[in-house]
């Protein structure tokens, strides 16, 4: 993302996991990216774009970690969906009018993806789904109801992912 934005763009990164921020710092230095600032605490400003890379059940990683198929429980999926909706709602406050809220998981569960987006949109009428425009160029077909795009392991030869783009009015 930082490389795509280039030197004119700026990223403030925050994660509740300190280890994830340390890893980001290492990767940014290795890639010589200077447009990333790691925040020591949750942001207070509003942004043109906010990415919520939500913790999830990881069902999209089952191809490379098949043991998880036997250890992931419905209760874990339900708990993840509740946490995801809470995070999406919390970080929506940091999207300025006209800005984008991008939601991503490595889950293939509708409970964690489309249902979270549907519940969020019902409670936050200032946001509207906006299917990712470059998706069609790569052969992906976004869901117009949620703005969501599901990347399937068998079809795309990668882990499974879901991403939704929402625009604040």
Coordinates of N, CA and C in Angstrom, one line a residue:
X1 N 0.8 -1.2 0.0 CA 0.0 0.0 0.0 C 0.9 1.3 0.0
X2 N 1.9 1.3 0.8 CA 2.8 2.4 0.9 C 3.5 2.6 -0.4
X3 N 3.9 1.5 -1.1 CA 4.6 1.6 -2.4 C 3.6 2.2 -3.4
X4 N 2.4 1.7 -3.4 CA 1.4 2.2 -4.3 C 1.1 3.7 -4.2
X5 N 1.1 4.2 -2.9 CA 0.8 5.6 -2.7 C 2.0 6.4 -3.1
X6 N 3.2 5.9 -3.0 CA 4.4 6.6 -3.3 C 4.7 7.7 -2.3
X7 N 5.7 8.6 -2.7 CA 6.1 9.6 -1.7 C 5.1 10.6 -1.4
X8 N 4.1 10.8 -2.3 CA 3.1 11.8 -2.0 C 2.1 11.3 -1.0
X9 N 2.0 10.0 -0.8 CA 1.0 9.5 0.2 C 1.7 9.2 1.5
X10 N 0.8 9.1 2.5 CA 1.3 8.9 3.9 C 0.4 7.9 4.6
X11 N 1.0 7.0 5.4 CA 0.3 6.0 6.1 C 0.6 6.1 7.6
X12 N -0.4 6.2 8.4 CA -0.2 6.1 9.9 C -0.7 4.7 10.2
X13 N 0.2 3.9 10.8 CA -0.1 2.5 11.1 C -0.3 2.3 12.6
X14 N -1.4 1.6 12.9 CA -1.7 1.3 14.3 C -2.2 -0.1 14.4
X15 N -1.8 -0.8 15.4 CA -2.2 -2.2 15.6 C -2.1 -2.5 17.1
X16 N -3.1 -3.2 17.6 CA -3.1 -3.5 19.1 C -2.0 -4.5 19.4
X17 N -1.5 -5.1 18.3 CA -0.4 -6.1 18.5 C 0.9 -5.4 18.3
X18 N 1.7 -5.2 19.3 CA 3.0 -4.6 19.2 C 3.9 -5.4 18.2
X19 N 3.8 -6.7 18.2 CA 4.6 -7.5 17.4 C 4.3 -7.3 15.9
X20 N 3.1 -7.0 15.6 CA 2.7 -6.7 14.2 C 3.4 -5.3 13.8
X21 N 3.4 -4.4 14.7 CA 4.0 -3.1 14.3 C 5.5 -3.2 14.2
X22 N 6.2 -4.1 15.0 CA 7.6 -4.3 14.9 C 7.9 -4.9 13.5
X23 N 7.1 -5.9 13.1 CA 7.3 -6.6 11.8 C 7.1 -5.6 10.7
X24 N 6.1 -4.7 10.8 CA 5.8 -3.7 9.8 C 7.0 -2.8 9.7
X25 N 7.6 -2.4 10.8 CA 8.7 -1.5 10.7 C 9.9 -2.1 10.0
X26 N 10.2 -3.4 10.3 CA 11.2 -4.2 9.7 C 11.0 -4.2 8.2
X27 N 9.8 -4.6 7.8 CA 9.5 -4.7 6.3 C 9.6 -3.3 5.6
X28 N 9.1 -2.3 6.3 CA 9.1 -1.0 5.7 C 10.6 -0.5 5.5
X29 N 11.4 -0.8 6.4 CA 12.9 -0.4 6.3 C 13.5 -1.2 5.2
X30 N 13.2 -2.5 5.1 CA 13.8 -3.4 4.1 C 13.4 -2.9 2.7
X31 N 12.1 -2.4 2.6 CA 11.6 -2.0 1.3 C 11.9 -0.5 1.0
X32 N 12.6 0.1 2.0 CA 13.0 1.5 1.9 C 11.8 2.5 1.8
X33 N 10.7 2.1 2.5 CA 9.5 2.9 2.5 C 9.6 4.0 3.6
X34 N 9.5 5.2 3.3 CA 9.6 6.3 4.3 C 8.3 7.0 4.5
X35 N 7.2 6.5 3.9 CA 6.0 7.2 4.1 C 5.0 6.5 5.1
X36 N 5.6 5.7 6.0 CA 4.8 5.0 7.0 C 5.3 5.5 8.4
X37 N 4.3 6.0 9.2 CA 4.5 6.4 10.6 C 3.8 5.4 11.4
X38 N 4.5 4.8 12.4 CA 3.9 3.8 13.3 C 3.4 4.6 14.5
X39 N 2.1 4.5 14.8 CA 1.5 5.3 15.9 C 1.7 4.5 17.2
X40 N 2.1 5.1 18.3 CA 2.2 4.4 19.6 C 0.8 4.1 20.2
X41 N -0.2 4.8 19.8 CA -1.6 4.7 20.3 C -2.6 4.9 19.2
X42 N -3.8 4.6 19.5 CA -4.9 4.7 18.5 C -4.9 6.1 17.9
X43 N -5.3 6.2 16.6 CA -5.3 7.5 16.0 C -6.4 8.4 16.6
X44 N -6.2 9.7 16.4 CA -7.2 10.7 16.8 C -7.6 11.5 15.7
X45 N -6.9 11.5 14.6 CA -7.2 12.3 13.4 C -8.2 11.6 12.5
X46 N -8.7 12.3 11.5 CA -9.5 11.7 10.5 C -8.7 11.5 9.2
X47 N -9.0 10.5 8.4 CA -8.2 10.1 7.3 C -9.0 10.0 6.0
X48 N -8.3 10.1 4.9 CA -9.0 9.8 3.6 C -9.3 8.4 3.4
X49 N -8.5 7.5 4.1 CA -8.8 6.1 4.0 C -8.3 5.4 5.3
X50 N -9.1 4.4 5.7 CA -8.8 3.6 6.9 C -9.0 2.2 6.5
X51 N -7.9 1.4 6.7 CA -8.0 0.0 6.5 C -8.1 -0.8 7.8
X52 N -9.2 -1.6 7.9 CA -9.3 -2.4 9.1 C -9.0 -3.8 8.6
X53 N -7.8 -4.3 9.0 CA -7.4 -5.7 8.7 C -7.8 -6.5 9.9
X54 N -9.0 -7.0 9.9 CA -9.6 -7.5 11.2 C -9.1 -8.9 11.5
X55 N -8.9 -9.1 12.8 CA -8.6 -10.5 13.3 C -9.8 -11.4 12.9
X56 N -9.5 -12.6 12.5 CA -10.6 -13.5 12.0 C -10.3 -14.9 12.4
X57 N -11.2 -15.8 11.9 CA -11.1 -17.2 12.2 C -10.0 -17.8 11.3
X58 N -9.6 -17.2 10.2 CA -8.5 -17.7 9.4 C -9.0 -18.8 8.4
X59 N -10.3 -18.9 8.2 CA -10.7 -20.0 7.3 C -10.1 -19.9 5.9
X60 N -9.7 -18.7 5.5 CA -9.1 -18.6 4.2 C -7.7 -19.1 4.1
X61 N -7.1 -19.5 5.2 CA -5.8 -20.1 5.2 C -5.8 -21.6 5.3
X62 N -6.9 -22.2 5.3 CA -7.0 -23.7 5.5 C -6.3 -24.5 4.4
X63 N -6.1 -23.9 3.2 CA -5.4 -24.6 2.2 C -3.9 -24.9 2.6
X64 N -3.3 -23.9 3.2 CA -1.9 -24.1 3.6 C -1.8 -24.5 5.1
X65 N -2.9 -24.4 5.8 CA -2.9 -24.8 7.3 C -4.1 -25.7 7.5
X66 N -4.2 -26.9 6.9 CA -5.4 -27.7 6.9 C -5.8 -28.1 8.3
X67 N -4.9 -28.2 9.2 CA -5.2 -28.6 10.6 C -6.3 -27.6 11.2
X68 N -6.3 -26.4 10.8 CA -7.2 -25.4 11.3 C -8.6 -25.7 11.0
X69 N -8.8 -26.5 9.9 CA -10.2 -26.9 9.6 C -10.8 -27.7 10.7
X70 N -10.0 -28.5 11.4 CA -10.5 -29.3 12.5 C -10.5 -28.7 13.8
X71 N -9.9 -27.5 14.0 CA -9.9 -26.9 15.3 C -10.7 -25.6 15.4
X72 N -11.1 -25.0 14.2 CA -11.9 -23.8 14.2 C -13.3 -24.2 14.6
X73 N -13.9 -23.5 15.6 CA -15.3 -23.8 16.0 C -16.3 -22.7 15.6
X74 N -17.5 -23.1 15.6 CA -18.6 -22.1 15.3 C -18.5 -20.9 16.3
X75 N -18.2 -21.2 17.6 CA -18.1 -20.2 18.6 C -17.0 -19.2 18.3
X76 N -15.9 -19.7 17.7 CA -14.8 -18.8 17.4 C -15.2 -17.9 16.2
X77 N -15.9 -18.4 15.3 CA -16.4 -17.6 14.1 C -17.3 -16.5 14.6
X78 N -18.2 -16.9 15.5 CA -19.2 -15.9 16.1 C -18.5 -14.9 16.8
X79 N -17.5 -15.2 17.7 CA -16.8 -14.3 18.5 C -16.0 -13.3 17.6
X80 N -15.4 -13.9 16.5 CA -14.6 -13.1 15.6 C -15.5 -12.1 14.9
X81 N -16.7 -12.5 14.5 CA -17.6 -11.6 13.8 C -18.0 -10.4 14.7
X82 N -18.3 -10.7 16.0 CA -18.6 -9.7 16.9 C -17.5 -8.7 17.1
X83 N -16.3 -9.2 17.2 CA -15.1 -8.3 17.4 C -14.9 -7.5 16.1
X84 N -15.1 -8.1 15.0 CA -14.9 -7.4 13.7 C -15.9 -6.2 13.5
X85 N -17.1 -6.5 13.9 CA -18.1 -5.4 13.8 C -17.8 -4.3 14.7
X86 N -17.3 -4.6 15.9 CA -16.9 -3.6 16.9 C -15.7 -2.8 16.4
X87 N -14.7 -3.4 15.8 CA -13.6 -2.7 15.3 C -14.0 -1.9 14.1
X88 N -14.8 -2.4 13.2 CA -15.2 -1.6 12.1 C -16.0 -0.3 12.5
X89 N -16.8 -0.5 13.5 CA -17.6 0.6 14.0 C -16.6 1.6 14.7
X90 N -15.7 1.1 15.5 CA -14.7 2.0 16.2 C -13.9 2.8 15.2
X91 N -13.3 2.2 14.2 CA -12.4 2.9 13.3 C -13.1 3.7 12.2
X92 N -14.4 3.5 12.0 CA -15.2 4.3 11.1 C -15.2 5.7 11.5
X93 N -15.1 6.0 12.7 CA -15.0 7.4 13.2 C -13.8 8.1 12.7
X94 N -12.8 7.4 12.3 CA -11.6 8.1 11.8 C -11.6 8.3 10.3
X95 N -12.7 8.0 9.6 CA -12.8 8.3 8.2 C -13.5 9.6 8.0
X96 N -12.8 10.5 7.3 CA -13.4 11.8 7.0 C -14.5 11.7 6.0
X97 N -15.4 12.7 5.9 CA -16.4 12.7 4.9 C -15.8 12.6 3.5
X98 N -16.3 11.7 2.7 CA -15.8 11.4 1.3 C -14.7 10.4 1.3
X99 N -14.3 10.0 2.5 CA -13.2 9.0 2.6 C -13.7 7.5 2.5
X100 N -12.7 6.6 2.5 CA -13.0 5.2 2.3 C -12.7 4.4 3.6
X101 N -13.5 3.5 3.9 CA -13.3 2.5 5.0 C -13.1 1.2 4.3
X102 N -12.0 0.6 4.5 CA -11.7 -0.7 3.8 C -11.6 -1.8 4.9
X103 N -12.4 -2.8 4.7 CA -12.5 -3.9 5.6 C -11.9 -5.2 5.0
X104 N -11.0 -5.9 5.7 CA -10.4 -7.1 5.1 C -10.2 -8.2 6.1
X105 N -10.4 -9.4 5.7 CA -10.2 -10.6 6.5 C -9.6 -11.7 5.7
X106 N -9.0 -12.6 6.4 CA -8.5 -13.9 5.7 C -9.5 -15.0 6.0
X107 N -10.7 -14.6 6.0 CA -11.8 -15.6 6.3 C -12.7 -15.8 5.0
X108 N -13.3 -16.9 4.9 CA -14.2 -17.1 3.8 C -15.7 -17.3 4.4
X109 N -15.8 -17.0 5.6 CA -17.1 -17.1 6.3 C -18.0 -15.9 6.0
X110 N -19.2 -16.2 5.6 CA -20.2 -15.1 5.4 C -20.5 -14.4 6.7
X111 N -20.4 -15.1 7.8 CA -20.6 -14.5 9.1 C -19.6 -13.4 9.4
X112 N -18.4 -13.6 9.0 CA -17.3 -12.7 9.2 C -17.2 -11.6 8.1
X113 N -17.8 -11.8 7.0 CA -17.6 -11.0 5.9 C -18.9 -10.2 5.5
X114 N -19.7 -10.8 4.6 CA -20.9 -10.1 4.2 C -21.8 -9.7 5.3
X115 N -22.0 -10.6 6.3 CA -22.9 -10.3 7.4 C -22.4 -9.1 8.3
X116 N -21.1 -9.1 8.5 CA -20.5 -8.0 9.2 C -20.7 -6.7 8.5
X117 N -20.5 -6.7 7.2 CA -20.7 -5.5 6.4 C -22.2 -5.1 6.4
X118 N -23.1 -6.0 6.2 CA -24.5 -5.7 6.2 C -24.9 -5.1 7.5
X119 N -24.5 -5.7 8.6 CA -24.8 -5.2 9.9 C -24.3 -3.8 10.1
X120 N -23.0 -3.6 9.7 CA -22.4 -2.3 9.8 C -23.1 -1.2 9.0
X121 N -23.5 -1.5 7.8 CA -24.2 -0.6 6.9 C -25.6 -0.2 7.5
X122 N -26.2 -1.2 8.1 CA -27.6 -1.0 8.7 C -27.5 0.0 9.8
X123 N -26.4 0.0 10.6 CA -26.2 0.9 11.7 C -25.5 2.2 11.4
X124 N -24.9 2.3 10.2 CA -24.1 3.4 9.8 C -24.5 3.9 8.4
X125 N -25.6 4.6 8.3 CA -26.2 5.0 7.0 C -25.3 6.0 6.3
X126 N -24.3 6.6 7.0 CA -23.4 7.5 6.3 C -22.4 6.8 5.4
X127 N -22.3 5.5 5.5 CA -21.4 4.7 4.6 C -22.2 3.9 3.6
X128 N -21.7 3.9 2.4 CA -22.3 3.1 1.3 C -21.2 2.2 0.7
X129 N -21.6 1.0 0.2 CA -20.7 0.1 -0.4 C -20.2 0.7 -1.7
X130 N -18.9 0.4 -2.0 CA -18.3 0.9 -3.2 C -17.3 -0.2 -3.7
X131 N -17.8 -1.0 -4.6 CA -17.0 -2.1 -5.1 C -15.6 -1.6 -5.5
X132 N -14.5 -2.3 -5.2 CA -13.2 -1.9 -5.6 C -13.1 -1.9 -7.1
X133 N -12.7 -0.7 -7.7 CA -12.7 -0.5 -9.1 C -11.6 -1.3 -9.8
X134 N -10.4 -1.5 -9.3 CA -9.5 -2.3 -10.1 C -9.8 -3.8 -10.1
X135 N -10.7 -4.2 -9.3 CA -11.0 -5.6 -9.2 C -11.4 -6.2 -10.5
X136 N -12.3 -5.5 -11.3 CA -12.7 -6.1 -12.5 C -11.6 -6.3 -13.5
X137 N -10.6 -5.4 -13.4 CA -9.4 -5.5 -14.3 C -8.7 -6.8 -14.1
X138 N -8.7 -7.4 -12.9 CA -8.0 -8.6 -12.6 C -8.9 -9.8 -12.6
X139 N -10.2 -9.6 -13.1 CA -11.1 -10.8 -13.3 C -11.9 -11.1 -12.0
X140 N -12.0 -10.2 -11.1 CA -12.8 -10.4 -9.9 C -14.1 -9.7 -10.1
X141 N -15.2 -10.3 -9.5 CA -16.5 -9.7 -9.6 C -17.0 -9.4 -8.1
X142 N -17.0 -8.1 -7.8 CA -17.4 -7.7 -6.5 C -18.9 -7.9 -6.3
X143 N -19.3 -8.0 -5.0 CA -20.7 -8.1 -4.6 C -21.2 -6.7 -4.5
X144 N -22.1 -6.2 -5.3 CA -22.5 -4.8 -5.3 C -23.3 -4.5 -4.0
X145 N -24.0 -5.5 -3.4 CA -24.7 -5.2 -2.2 C -23.9 -4.8 -1.0
X146 N -22.7 -5.4 -0.9 CA -21.8 -5.1 0.3 C -20.5 -4.4 -0.1
X147 N -20.3 -4.3 -1.4 CA -19.0 -3.7 -1.8 C -17.9 -4.7 -1.6
X148 N -18.3 -6.0 -1.3 CA -17.3 -7.0 -1.0 C -16.7 -7.8 -2.2
X149 N -15.5 -8.3 -2.0 CA -14.9 -9.1 -3.0 C -14.3 -10.3 -2.2
X150 N -14.6 -11.5 -2.7 CA -14.1 -12.7 -2.1 C -13.1 -13.3 -3.0
X151 N -11.9 -13.5 -2.5 CA -10.8 -14.2 -3.3 C -10.7 -15.6 -2.8
X152 N -11.0 -16.6 -3.7 CA -11.1 -18.0 -3.4 C -9.8 -18.7 -3.7
X153 N -9.3 -19.6 -2.7 CA -8.1 -20.3 -2.9 C -8.1 -21.2 -4.2
X154 N -9.1 -21.9 -4.4 CA -9.1 -22.8 -5.6 C -9.2 -22.0 -6.9
X155 N -9.8 -20.9 -6.9 CA -9.9 -20.1 -8.2 C -8.7 -19.2 -8.4
X156 N -8.1 -18.6 -7.4 CA -7.1 -17.6 -7.5 C -5.7 -18.1 -7.1
X157 N -5.6 -19.4 -6.7 CA -4.3 -19.9 -6.3 C -3.6 -19.1 -5.2
X158 N -4.3 -18.7 -4.2 CA -3.8 -18.0 -3.1 C -4.6 -18.3 -1.8
X159 N -4.3 -17.7 -0.7 CA -5.1 -17.9 0.5 C -6.5 -17.2 0.2
X160 N -7.5 -17.5 0.9 CA -8.8 -16.9 0.8 C -8.8 -15.6 1.5
X161 N -9.4 -14.6 0.9 CA -9.6 -13.3 1.5 C -10.9 -12.7 1.2
X162 N -11.3 -11.7 2.0 CA -12.5 -10.9 1.7 C -12.1 -9.5 1.9
X163 N -12.5 -8.6 1.0 CA -12.3 -7.2 1.2 C -13.5 -6.4 0.8
X164 N -13.9 -5.4 1.5 CA -15.0 -4.5 1.2 C -14.6 -3.1 1.3
X165 N -15.0 -2.3 0.4 CA -14.8 -0.8 0.4 C -16.0 -0.1 0.6
X166 N -16.0 0.8 1.6 CA -17.2 1.6 2.0 C -16.8 3.0 1.9
X167 N -17.7 3.9 1.4 CA -17.4 5.3 1.3 C -18.3 6.1 2.2
X168 N -17.7 7.0 2.9 CA -18.5 7.8 3.9 C -19.0 9.0 3.1
X169 N -20.3 9.3 3.3 CA -21.0 10.5 2.6 C -20.4 11.8 3.1

